[in-house]
C-alpha positions in Angstrom: 0.0 0.0 0.0 1.3 3.4 -1.0 1.7 6.2 1.5 0.5 9.7 0.6 4.1 10.8 0.1 4.8 7.9 -2.3 1.6 8.5 -4.2 2.4 12.2 -4.6 6.0 11.4 -5.7 4.6 9.0 -8.3 2.3 11.7 -9.6 5.3 14.0 -9.9 7.1 11.3 -11.9 4.1 10.9 -14.2 4.2 14.6 -14.9 7.9 14.4 -15.8 6.9 11.8 -18.4 4.1 14.0 -19.8 6.4 17.0 -20.2 3.4 19.3 -20.0 3.2 22.8 -18.4 1.8 22.6 -14.9 0.9 25.3 -12.3 3.1 25.0 -9.2 2.6 26.6 -5.9 5.4 26.4 -3.3 6.6 28.2 -0.2 10.0 29.9 0.1 12.4 29.8 3.1 10.6 33.1 4.1 7.2 31.3 4.0 6.1 33.3 1.0 3.7 31.5 -1.3 4.8 31.7 -4.9 3.4 30.3 -8.1 4.7 29.6 -11.5 3.8 27.6 -14.6 6.6 25.4 -15.9 7.6 21.8 -17.1 9.0 19.4 -14.5 12.0 17.7 -16.1 13.5 15.7 -13.3 13.2 14.4 -9.7 16.5 14.4 -7.9 17.6 13.2 -4.4 19.3 15.6 -2.1 20.6 15.7 1.5 17.3 17.2 2.7 15.0 15.0 0.6 14.0 14.9 -3.0 13.5 18.0 -5.2 11.9 18.7 -8.6 13.9 20.3 -11.4 12.1 22.7 -13.8 12.8 23.3 -17.4 14.4 26.6 -16.4 16.9 24.7 -14.2 15.2 25.9 -11.0 15.2 23.3 -8.2 12.4 23.2 -5.7 12.5 20.8 -2.7 9.4 18.5 -2.6 8.9 19.5 1.0 8.2 23.1 -0.1 5.6 22.1 -2.7 2.0 23.2 -1.8 0.1 22.3 -5.0 1.2 20.9 -8.4 -1.3 20.6 -11.3 -4.2 21.0 -8.9 -3.1 18.3 -6.5 -2.2 19.3 -2.9 1.0 17.9 -1.4 0.5 15.7 1.7 -0.1 17.9 4.7 -0.7 21.1 2.6 -4.6 20.7 2.3 -5.0 23.8 4.7 -4.1 25.9 1.6 -7.4 24.9 -0.1 -9.3 28.1 0.8 -6.3 30.3 0.1 -5.7 28.9 -3.4 -9.3 28.2 -4.5 -9.5 31.5 -6.5 -5.9 31.2 -7.8 -5.9 27.8 -9.5 
């Protein structure tokens, strides 16, 4: 049985294979909520956990993801009301 984190990581891997533009919401180290639209090109391991790599070369730790392609990251469902009008 898959955990929520494993299912979310599998979803990110499937988006890499599709190579489509997706809307990404993530938090910065200063707890700012940022959004962008990009193509996810890779999922890479790191000392603090896995990260996604965007077509621009930007690297975002999975732990900072809030919502990708309309799917909330595990534990980030509290952002539902905040993002409802932005997605």
